[in-house]
Amino acid sequence: MIIHQAGPMTLLRTILIILLVYYAIKFLAKLFGPYLLKKAVDKVQKKAQQQYGEKQSSTVKEGETIIDKKPNNSKQSNNSVGEYVDFEEID
């Protein structure tokens, strides 16, 4: 069994490997980042278009007229709150 002792060369080698991996990841992120981001945005845009298209096609058929009526408000306004006073600010 070989036991390695921690020395200055081992420490420098470890630091060099860490820096090499860091800069390699940074380089690859710059290289492939825009492509991956564009692909993700396209996927979200396509999904949103599908959802919007489904809503449009399912609610209205071509040549059909739809009249939306205002719902009856059974709630009455509370007039016992008080009197409204209009005022203007004076400089």
CSV table of N, CA and C in Angstrom, one decimal:
chain,number,residue,atom,x,y,z
A,1,MET,N,0.8,-1.2,0.0
A,1,MET,CA,0.0,0.0,0.0
A,1,MET,C,0.9,1.2,0.0
A,2,ILE,N,0.6,2.2,-0.9
A,2,ILE,CA,1.4,3.4,-1.0
A,2,ILE,C,0.6,4.5,-0.4
A,3,ILE,N,1.2,5.2,0.5
A,3,ILE,CA,0.6,6.4,1.1
A,3,ILE,C,1.3,7.6,0.6
A,4,HIS,N,0.5,8.5,0.0
A,4,HIS,CA,1.1,9.8,-0.4
A,4,HIS,C,1.1,10.8,0.7
A,5,GLN,N,2.1,11.5,0.8
A,5,GLN,CA,2.2,12.5,1.8
A,5,GLN,C,1.8,13.9,1.1
A,6,ALA,N,1.1,14.7,1.8
A,6,ALA,CA,0.7,16.0,1.3
A,6,ALA,C,1.9,16.9,1.3
A,7,GLY,N,2.2,17.4,0.1
A,7,GLY,CA,3.3,18.2,0.0
A,7,GLY,C,3.0,19.4,-0.9
A,8,PRO,N,3.9,20.3,-1.1
A,8,PRO,CA,3.6,21.5,-1.9
A,8,PRO,C,3.3,21.2,-3.3
A,9,MET,N,3.9,20.1,-3.9
A,9,MET,CA,3.7,19.8,-5.3
A,9,MET,C,2.3,19.2,-5.4
A,10,THR,N,1.8,18.4,-4.5
A,10,THR,CA,0.5,17.9,-4.5
A,10,THR,C,-0.6,19.0,-4.4
A,11,LEU,N,-0.3,19.9,-3.5
A,11,LEU,CA,-1.2,21.1,-3.3
A,11,LEU,C,-1.3,21.9,-4.6
A,12,LEU,N,-0.1,22.2,-5.2
A,12,LEU,CA,-0.1,23.0,-6.5
A,12,LEU,C,-0.8,22.2,-7.6
A,13,ARG,N,-0.6,20.9,-7.7
A,13,ARG,CA,-1.3,20.1,-8.7
A,13,ARG,C,-2.8,20.1,-8.5
A,14,THR,N,-3.3,20.0,-7.3
A,14,THR,CA,-4.7,20.1,-7.0
A,14,THR,C,-5.3,21.4,-7.4
A,15,ILE,N,-4.6,22.5,-7.0
A,15,ILE,CA,-5.1,23.8,-7.4
A,15,ILE,C,-5.1,24.0,-8.9
A,16,LEU,N,-4.1,23.5,-9.6
A,16,LEU,CA,-4.0,23.6,-11.0
A,16,LEU,C,-5.2,22.8,-11.7
A,17,ILE,N,-5.5,21.6,-11.2
A,17,ILE,CA,-6.6,20.9,-11.7
A,17,ILE,C,-8.0,21.6,-11.5
A,18,ILE,N,-8.1,22.2,-10.3
A,18,ILE,CA,-9.4,22.9,-10.0
A,18,ILE,C,-9.5,24.1,-10.9
A,19,LEU,N,-8.4,24.9,-11.1
A,19,LEU,CA,-8.5,26.0,-12.1
A,19,LEU,C,-8.8,25.6,-13.5
A,20,LEU,N,-8.1,24.5,-13.9
A,20,LEU,CA,-8.4,24.0,-15.3
A,20,LEU,C,-9.8,23.6,-15.5
A,21,VAL,N,-10.4,22.9,-14.5
A,21,VAL,CA,-11.8,22.5,-14.6
A,21,VAL,C,-12.7,23.7,-14.6
A,22,TYR,N,-12.4,24.7,-13.8
A,22,TYR,CA,-13.2,25.9,-13.7
A,22,TYR,C,-13.2,26.6,-15.0
A,23,TYR,N,-12.0,26.8,-15.6
A,23,TYR,CA,-12.0,27.6,-16.9
A,23,TYR,C,-12.5,26.7,-18.0
A,24,ALA,N,-12.5,25.4,-18.0
A,24,ALA,CA,-13.1,24.6,-19.0
A,24,ALA,C,-14.6,24.7,-19.0
A,25,ILE,N,-15.1,24.7,-17.8
A,25,ILE,CA,-16.6,24.8,-17.6
A,25,ILE,C,-17.0,26.2,-18.1
A,26,LYS,N,-16.3,27.2,-17.7
A,26,LYS,CA,-16.6,28.6,-18.1
A,26,LYS,C,-16.5,28.8,-19.6
A,27,PHE,N,-15.5,28.2,-20.3
A,27,PHE,CA,-15.4,28.2,-21.7
A,27,PHE,C,-16.6,27.5,-22.4
A,28,LEU,N,-16.9,26.3,-21.9
A,28,LEU,CA,-18.0,25.5,-22.5
A,28,LEU,C,-19.4,26.2,-22.3
A,29,ALA,N,-19.5,26.9,-21.2
A,29,ALA,CA,-20.8,27.7,-20.9
A,29,ALA,C,-20.9,28.8,-21.9
A,30,LYS,N,-19.8,29.5,-22.2
A,30,LYS,CA,-19.9,30.6,-23.2
A,30,LYS,C,-20.1,30.0,-24.6
A,31,LEU,N,-19.6,28.8,-24.9
A,31,LEU,CA,-19.8,28.3,-26.2
A,31,LEU,C,-21.2,27.7,-26.4
A,32,PHE,N,-21.7,27.0,-25.4
A,32,PHE,CA,-23.0,26.3,-25.6
A,32,PHE,C,-24.2,27.1,-24.9
A,33,GLY,N,-23.9,28.0,-24.1
A,33,GLY,CA,-24.9,28.8,-23.3
A,33,GLY,C,-26.0,29.4,-24.2
A,34,PRO,N,-25.6,30.2,-25.2
A,34,PRO,CA,-26.6,30.8,-26.0
A,34,PRO,C,-27.5,29.8,-26.8
A,35,TYR,N,-26.9,28.7,-27.2
A,35,TYR,CA,-27.7,27.7,-27.9
A,35,TYR,C,-28.7,27.1,-27.0
A,36,LEU,N,-28.3,26.7,-25.8
A,36,LEU,CA,-29.2,26.1,-24.8
A,36,LEU,C,-30.3,27.1,-24.4
A,37,LEU,N,-29.9,28.3,-24.2
A,37,LEU,CA,-30.9,29.4,-23.8
A,37,LEU,C,-31.9,29.6,-24.9
A,38,LYS,N,-31.4,29.6,-26.2
A,38,LYS,CA,-32.4,29.8,-27.3
A,38,LYS,C,-33.3,28.6,-27.4
A,39,LYS,N,-32.8,27.4,-27.2
A,39,LYS,CA,-33.6,26.2,-27.3
A,39,LYS,C,-34.7,26.2,-26.2
A,40,ALA,N,-34.3,26.7,-25.0
A,40,ALA,CA,-35.3,26.7,-23.9
A,40,ALA,C,-36.4,27.8,-24.1
A,41,VAL,N,-36.0,28.9,-24.7
A,41,VAL,CA,-36.9,30.0,-25.0
A,41,VAL,C,-37.9,29.5,-26.1
A,42,ASP,N,-37.4,28.9,-27.1
A,42,ASP,CA,-38.2,28.3,-28.2
A,42,ASP,C,-39.2,27.3,-27.7
A,43,LYS,N,-38.8,26.5,-26.7
A,43,LYS,CA,-39.7,25.5,-26.2
A,43,LYS,C,-40.8,26.1,-25.4
A,44,VAL,N,-40.5,27.2,-24.6
A,44,VAL,CA,-41.5,27.9,-23.8
A,44,VAL,C,-42.5,28.6,-24.7
A,45,GLN,N,-41.9,29.2,-25.8
A,45,GLN,CA,-42.7,30.0,-26.7
A,45,GLN,C,-43.7,29.0,-27.5
A,46,LYS,N,-43.2,27.9,-27.9
A,46,LYS,CA,-44.0,26.9,-28.6
A,46,LYS,C,-45.2,26.4,-27.7
A,47,LYS,N,-44.9,26.2,-26.4
A,47,LYS,CA,-45.9,25.7,-25.4
A,47,LYS,C,-46.9,26.8,-25.2
A,48,ALA,N,-46.5,28.0,-25.1
A,48,ALA,CA,-47.5,29.1,-24.9
A,48,ALA,C,-48.3,29.3,-26.2
A,49,GLN,N,-47.8,29.1,-27.3
A,49,GLN,CA,-48.5,29.2,-28.6
A,49,GLN,C,-49.6,28.1,-28.7
A,50,GLN,N,-49.2,26.9,-28.2
A,50,GLN,CA,-50.1,25.8,-28.3
A,50,GLN,C,-51.3,26.1,-27.3
A,51,GLN,N,-51.0,26.6,-26.1
A,51,GLN,CA,-52.1,26.8,-25.2
A,51,GLN,C,-53.0,27.9,-25.7
A,52,TYR,N,-52.4,29.0,-26.3
A,52,TYR,CA,-53.2,30.1,-26.8
A,52,TYR,C,-54.1,29.6,-28.0
A,53,GLY,N,-53.5,28.8,-28.8
A,53,GLY,CA,-54.2,28.2,-30.0
A,53,GLY,C,-55.4,27.3,-29.5
A,54,GLU,N,-55.2,26.6,-28.5
A,54,GLU,CA,-56.2,25.7,-28.0
A,54,GLU,C,-57.4,26.5,-27.5
A,55,LYS,N,-57.1,27.6,-26.8
A,55,LYS,CA,-58.1,28.4,-26.2
A,55,LYS,C,-58.9,29.1,-27.3
A,56,GLN,N,-58.2,29.6,-28.3
A,56,GLN,CA,-58.9,30.3,-29.4
A,56,GLN,C,-59.8,29.3,-30.2
A,57,SER,N,-59.3,28.1,-30.5
A,57,SER,CA,-60.0,27.2,-31.4
A,57,SER,C,-61.2,26.6,-30.7
A,58,SER,N,-61.1,26.4,-29.4
A,58,SER,CA,-62.1,25.7,-28.6
A,58,SER,C,-63.3,26.6,-28.3
A,59,THR,N,-63.1,27.9,-28.2
A,59,THR,CA,-64.1,28.8,-27.7
A,59,THR,C,-65.0,29.3,-28.9
A,60,VAL,N,-64.4,29.7,-30.0
A,60,VAL,CA,-65.2,30.3,-31.1
A,60,VAL,C,-64.9,29.5,-32.4
A,61,LYS,N,-66.1,29.1,-33.0
A,61,LYS,CA,-66.0,28.4,-34.3
A,61,LYS,C,-66.1,29.5,-35.4
A,62,GLU,N,-65.6,29.2,-36.5
A,62,GLU,CA,-65.6,30.2,-37.6
A,62,GLU,C,-67.0,30.4,-38.1
A,63,GLY,N,-67.4,31.7,-38.2
A,63,GLY,CA,-68.7,32.1,-38.6
A,63,GLY,C,-69.7,32.1,-37.5
A,64,GLU,N,-69.3,31.8,-36.3
A,64,GLU,CA,-70.3,31.8,-35.2
A,64,GLU,C,-70.1,33.1,-34.4
A,65,THR,N,-71.3,33.7,-34.0
A,65,THR,CA,-71.3,34.9,-33.2
A,65,THR,C,-71.6,34.6,-31.8
A,66,ILE,N,-70.8,35.2,-30.9
A,66,ILE,CA,-71.0,35.0,-29.5
A,66,ILE,C,-71.3,36.3,-28.8
A,67,ILE,N,-72.3,36.4,-28.0
A,67,ILE,CA,-72.6,37.6,-27.3
A,67,ILE,C,-72.5,37.4,-25.8
A,68,ASP,N,-71.5,38.1,-25.2
A,68,ASP,CA,-71.3,37.9,-23.8
A,68,ASP,C,-72.2,38.9,-23.1
A,69,LYS,N,-73.0,38.4,-22.1
A,69,LYS,CA,-73.8,39.3,-21.3
A,69,LYS,C,-73.2,39.6,-20.0
A,70,LYS,N,-73.5,40.8,-19.5
A,70,LYS,CA,-73.0,41.2,-18.2
A,70,LYS,C,-73.7,40.4,-17.1
A,71,PRO,N,-73.0,39.8,-16.2
A,71,PRO,CA,-73.7,39.1,-15.2
A,71,PRO,C,-74.5,40.0,-14.3
A,72,ASN,N,-75.7,39.5,-13.8
A,72,ASN,CA,-76.5,40.3,-12.9
A,72,ASN,C,-75.8,40.4,-11.5
A,73,ASN,N,-75.6,41.6,-11.1
A,73,ASN,CA,-75.0,41.8,-9.8
A,73,ASN,C,-76.1,41.9,-8.7
A,74,SER,N,-76.2,40.8,-7.9
A,74,SER,CA,-77.2,40.8,-6.9
A,74,SER,C,-76.7,41.7,-5.7
A,75,LYS,N,-75.4,42.0,-5.7
A,75,LYS,CA,-74.9,42.8,-4.6
A,75,LYS,C,-75.3,44.3,-4.8
A,76,GLN,N,-75.9,44.8,-3.8
A,76,GLN,CA,-76.3,46.3,-3.8
A,76,GLN,C,-75.1,47.1,-3.1
A,77,SER,N,-74.9,48.3,-3.6
A,77,SER,CA,-73.9,49.1,-3.0
A,77,SER,C,-74.5,49.6,-1.6
A,78,ASN,N,-73.6,49.8,-0.7
A,78,ASN,CA,-74.0,50.2,0.6
A,78,ASN,C,-74.0,51.7,0.7
A,79,ASN,N,-75.2,52.3,0.5
A,79,ASN,CA,-75.3,53.8,0.5
A,79,ASN,C,-75.4,54.4,1.9
A,80,SER,N,-75.4,53.6,2.9
A,80,SER,CA,-75.4,54.1,4.2
A,80,SER,C,-74.1,54.5,4.8
A,81,VAL,N,-73.1,54.5,3.9
A,81,VAL,CA,-71.7,54.8,4.4
A,81,VAL,C,-71.6,56.2,4.7
A,82,GLY,N,-72.1,57.1,3.9
A,82,GLY,CA,-72.0,58.5,4.1
A,82,GLY,C,-72.1,59.3,2.8
A,83,GLU,N,-71.8,60.5,2.9
A,83,GLU,CA,-71.9,61.4,1.7
A,83,GLU,C,-70.6,61.6,1.1
A,84,TYR,N,-70.5,61.6,-0.2
A,84,TYR,CA,-69.2,61.9,-0.9
A,84,TYR,C,-69.0,63.3,-1.1
A,85,VAL,N,-67.9,63.8,-0.7
A,85,VAL,CA,-67.6,65.3,-0.8
A,85,VAL,C,-66.4,65.4,-1.8
A,86,ASP,N,-66.6,66.2,-2.8
A,86,ASP,CA,-65.6,66.5,-3.8
A,86,ASP,C,-64.8,67.7,-3.3
A,87,PHE,N,-63.5,67.6,-3.4
A,87,PHE,CA,-62.7,68.8,-2.9
A,87,PHE,C,-61.6,69.0,-3.9
A,88,GLU,N,-61.0,70.2,-3.8
A,88,GLU,CA,-59.9,70.6,-4.6
A,88,GLU,C,-58.8,71.1,-3.7
A,89,GLU,N,-57.5,70.8,-4.1
A,89,GLU,CA,-56.4,71.3,-3.3
A,89,GLU,C,-56.1,72.7,-3.6
A,90,ILE,N,-55.9,73.5,-2.6
A,90,ILE,CA,-55.6,74.9,-2.8
A,90,ILE,C,-54.1,75.1,-2.5
A,91,ASP,N,-53.4,75.8,-3.4
A,91,ASP,CA,-51.9,76.0,-3.2
A,91,ASP,C,-51.7,77.1,-2.2
